[in-house]
C-alpha cells in the first residue's frame, strides 16, 4: 500500500491473517434499509411486538419495505399514503374511537 492514495493513518491495520470475510453492502444517499417497525395503520411497534399508543410513522422513518433495492421516490408515496392513514387513525384515536 506504499504510495497508494489515500495515505494510511495509524488506524489502518494490515490484513495479514485469514480468515477473511466479505460482506455485501449497498450504499445509499436517500434512504436506509432500517427504520421503525409499523403496522398497516402506521402505528409504531415496539421491540416486544406491541403497538406504542399514539406513536405513528410515515415515509422515510418507517422500516424499509424493500429488501435489497430502492425504487426511486418510493418514500414519497409511502409518506403520502401512510401519512393519510396515520392522520386518520390519530384523529379517530383523539376522538376516543380507537385504542
PDB file of C-alpha atoms in Angstrom:
ATOM      1  CA  UNK A   1       0.000   0.000   0.000  1.00  0.00           C
ATOM      2  CA  UNK A   2       3.023   2.290  -0.018  1.00  0.00           C
ATOM      3  CA  UNK A   3       2.483   5.083  -2.489  1.00  0.00           C
ATOM      4  CA  UNK A   4      -1.237   4.429  -2.906  1.00  0.00           C
ATOM      5  CA  UNK A   5      -3.743   7.155  -2.123  1.00  0.00           C
ATOM      6  CA  UNK A   6      -5.212   7.838   0.306  1.00  0.00           C
ATOM      7  CA  UNK A   7      -2.330   7.827   2.725  1.00  0.00           C
ATOM      8  CA  UNK A   8      -2.737   5.298   5.512  1.00  0.00           C
ATOM      9  CA  UNK A   9      -3.239   6.552   9.034  1.00  0.00           C
ATOM     10  CA  UNK A  10      -2.106   4.990  12.262  1.00  0.00           C
ATOM     11  CA  UNK A  11      -5.615   3.461  12.478  1.00  0.00           C
ATOM     12  CA  UNK A  12      -5.153   1.345   9.343  1.00  0.00           C
ATOM     13  CA  UNK A  13      -4.344  -2.258  10.165  1.00  0.00           C
ATOM     14  CA  UNK A  14      -2.851  -4.810   7.778  1.00  0.00           C
ATOM     15  CA  UNK A  15      -4.931  -7.772   6.618  1.00  0.00           C
ATOM     16  CA  UNK A  16      -2.234 -10.317   7.307  1.00  0.00           C
ATOM     17  CA  UNK A  17      -4.016 -13.400   8.669  1.00  0.00           C
ATOM     18  CA  UNK A  18      -7.051 -15.296   7.397  1.00  0.00           C
ATOM     19  CA  UNK A  19      -9.895 -15.939   7.662  1.00  0.00           C
ATOM     20  CA  UNK A  20     -11.069 -13.064   5.511  1.00  0.00           C
ATOM     21  CA  UNK A  21     -14.747 -12.236   5.463  1.00  0.00           C
ATOM     22  CA  UNK A  22     -16.536 -10.243   2.765  1.00  0.00           C
ATOM     23  CA  UNK A  23     -19.922  -8.704   3.461  1.00  0.00           C
ATOM     24  CA  UNK A  24     -22.008  -7.232   0.629  1.00  0.00           C
ATOM     25  CA  UNK A  25     -23.198  -3.699   1.335  1.00  0.00           C
ATOM     26  CA  UNK A  26     -25.384  -1.251  -0.501  1.00  0.00           C
ATOM     27  CA  UNK A  27     -24.610   2.427  -0.328  1.00  0.00           C
ATOM     28  CA  UNK A  28     -27.466   4.870  -0.341  1.00  0.00           C
ATOM     29  CA  UNK A  29     -27.857   8.574  -0.043  1.00  0.00           C
ATOM     30  CA  UNK A  30     -31.621   8.965   0.058  1.00  0.00           C
ATOM     31  CA  UNK A  31     -32.694   6.082   2.245  1.00  0.00           C
ATOM     32  CA  UNK A  32     -31.746   3.360   4.676  1.00  0.00           C
ATOM     33  CA  UNK A  33     -32.730  -0.281   4.954  1.00  0.00           C
ATOM     34  CA  UNK A  34     -33.734   0.185   8.583  1.00  0.00           C
ATOM     35  CA  UNK A  35     -36.298   2.193  10.466  1.00  0.00           C
ATOM     36  CA  UNK A  36     -39.292   1.909  12.727  1.00  0.00           C
ATOM     37  CA  UNK A  37     -41.436  -1.214  12.546  1.00  0.00           C
ATOM     38  CA  UNK A  38     -45.054  -0.252  11.844  1.00  0.00           C
ATOM     39  CA  UNK A  39     -48.390  -1.950  11.358  1.00  0.00           C
ATOM     40  CA  UNK A  40     -50.819  -1.263   8.493  1.00  0.00           C
ATOM     41  CA  UNK A  41     -52.328   1.622  10.494  1.00  0.00           C
ATOM     42  CA  UNK A  42     -48.874   3.317  10.578  1.00  0.00           C
ATOM     43  CA  UNK A  43     -48.622   2.710  14.332  1.00  0.00           C
ATOM     44  CA  UNK A  44     -45.075   2.120  15.608  1.00  0.00           C
ATOM     45  CA  UNK A  45     -44.404  -1.354  17.037  1.00  0.00           C
ATOM     46  CA  UNK A  46     -42.007  -1.789  19.959  1.00  0.00           C
ATOM     47  CA  UNK A  47     -39.358  -4.496  20.390  1.00  0.00           C
ATOM     48  CA  UNK A  48     -41.895  -6.757  22.135  1.00  0.00           C
ATOM     49  CA  UNK A  49     -44.240  -6.585  19.133  1.00  0.00           C
ATOM     50  CA  UNK A  50     -46.711  -4.278  20.872  1.00  0.00           C
ATOM     51  CA  UNK A  51     -48.248  -1.108  19.424  1.00  0.00           C
ATOM     52  CA  UNK A  52     -46.865   2.065  21.018  1.00  0.00           C
ATOM     53  CA  UNK A  53     -50.111   4.006  21.650  1.00  0.00           C
ATOM     54  CA  UNK A  54     -50.237   7.387  19.946  1.00  0.00           C
ATOM     55  CA  UNK A  55     -46.946   6.979  18.053  1.00  0.00           C
ATOM     56  CA  UNK A  56     -47.168   6.908  14.256  1.00  0.00           C
ATOM     57  CA  UNK A  57     -44.651   6.961  11.418  1.00  0.00           C
ATOM     58  CA  UNK A  58     -44.871   7.651   7.696  1.00  0.00           C
ATOM     59  CA  UNK A  59     -42.379   7.890   4.854  1.00  0.00           C
ATOM     60  CA  UNK A  60     -38.666   7.510   5.433  1.00  0.00           C
ATOM     61  CA  UNK A  61     -38.755   6.857   9.229  1.00  0.00           C
ATOM     62  CA  UNK A  62     -40.762   3.674   8.609  1.00  0.00           C
ATOM     63  CA  UNK A  63     -38.843   0.453   8.270  1.00  0.00           C
ATOM     64  CA  UNK A  64     -37.902  -0.103   4.656  1.00  0.00           C
ATOM     65  CA  UNK A  65     -40.468  -2.215   2.812  1.00  0.00           C
ATOM     66  CA  UNK A  66     -37.989  -3.274   0.137  1.00  0.00           C
ATOM     67  CA  UNK A  67     -35.349  -5.907   0.841  1.00  0.00           C
ATOM     68  CA  UNK A  68     -32.340  -5.126  -1.318  1.00  0.00           C
ATOM     69  CA  UNK A  69     -33.424  -2.301  -3.568  1.00  0.00           C
ATOM     70  CA  UNK A  70     -34.969   1.156  -3.560  1.00  0.00           C
ATOM     71  CA  UNK A  71     -37.377   2.157  -6.303  1.00  0.00           C
ATOM     72  CA  UNK A  72     -36.861   5.894  -6.775  1.00  0.00           C
ATOM     73  CA  UNK A  73     -39.175   8.208  -4.800  1.00  0.00           C
ATOM     74  CA  UNK A  74     -40.904   5.288  -3.088  1.00  0.00           C
ATOM     75  CA  UNK A  75     -40.549   7.014   0.290  1.00  0.00           C
ATOM     76  CA  UNK A  76     -42.519   9.954  -1.119  1.00  0.00           C
ATOM     77  CA  UNK A  77     -45.550   7.815  -1.936  1.00  0.00           C
ATOM     78  CA  UNK A  78     -45.099   5.859   1.303  1.00  0.00           C
ATOM     79  CA  UNK A  79     -45.120   9.182   3.158  1.00  0.00           C
ATOM     80  CA  UNK A  80     -48.301  10.308   1.418  1.00  0.00           C
ATOM     81  CA  UNK A  81     -50.180   7.022   1.830  1.00  0.00           C
ATOM     82  CA  UNK A  82     -49.114   6.230   5.381  1.00  0.00           C
ATOM     83  CA  UNK A  83     -49.326   9.906   6.355  1.00  0.00           C
ATOM     84  CA  UNK A  84     -53.013   9.868   5.404  1.00  0.00           C
ATOM     85  CA  UNK A  85     -53.548   6.556   7.204  1.00  0.00           C
ATOM     86  CA  UNK A  86     -51.698   7.780  10.318  1.00  0.00           C
ATOM     87  CA  UNK A  87     -53.598  11.081  10.334  1.00  0.00           C
ATOM     88  CA  UNK A  88     -56.987   9.395  10.037  1.00  0.00           C
ATOM     89  CA  UNK A  89     -56.093   6.855  12.733  1.00  0.00           C
ATOM     90  CA  UNK A  90     -54.709   9.533  15.073  1.00  0.00           C
ATOM     91  CA  UNK A  91     -57.817  11.712  14.579  1.00  0.00           C
ATOM     92  CA  UNK A  92     -60.106   8.774  15.363  1.00  0.00           C
ATOM     93  CA  UNK A  93     -57.980   7.949  18.410  1.00  0.00           C
ATOM     94  CA  UNK A  94     -58.177  11.578  19.607  1.00  0.00           C
ATOM     95  CA  UNK A  95     -61.982  11.365  19.404  1.00  0.00           C
ATOM     96  CA  UNK A  96     -61.853   8.292  21.630  1.00  0.00           C
ATOM     97  CA  UNK A  97     -62.758   5.832  18.899  1.00  0.00           C
ATOM     98  CA  UNK A  98     -59.537   3.800  18.814  1.00  0.00           C
ATOM     99  CA  UNK A  99     -57.098   2.448  21.357  1.00  0.00           C
TER     100      UNK A  99
END
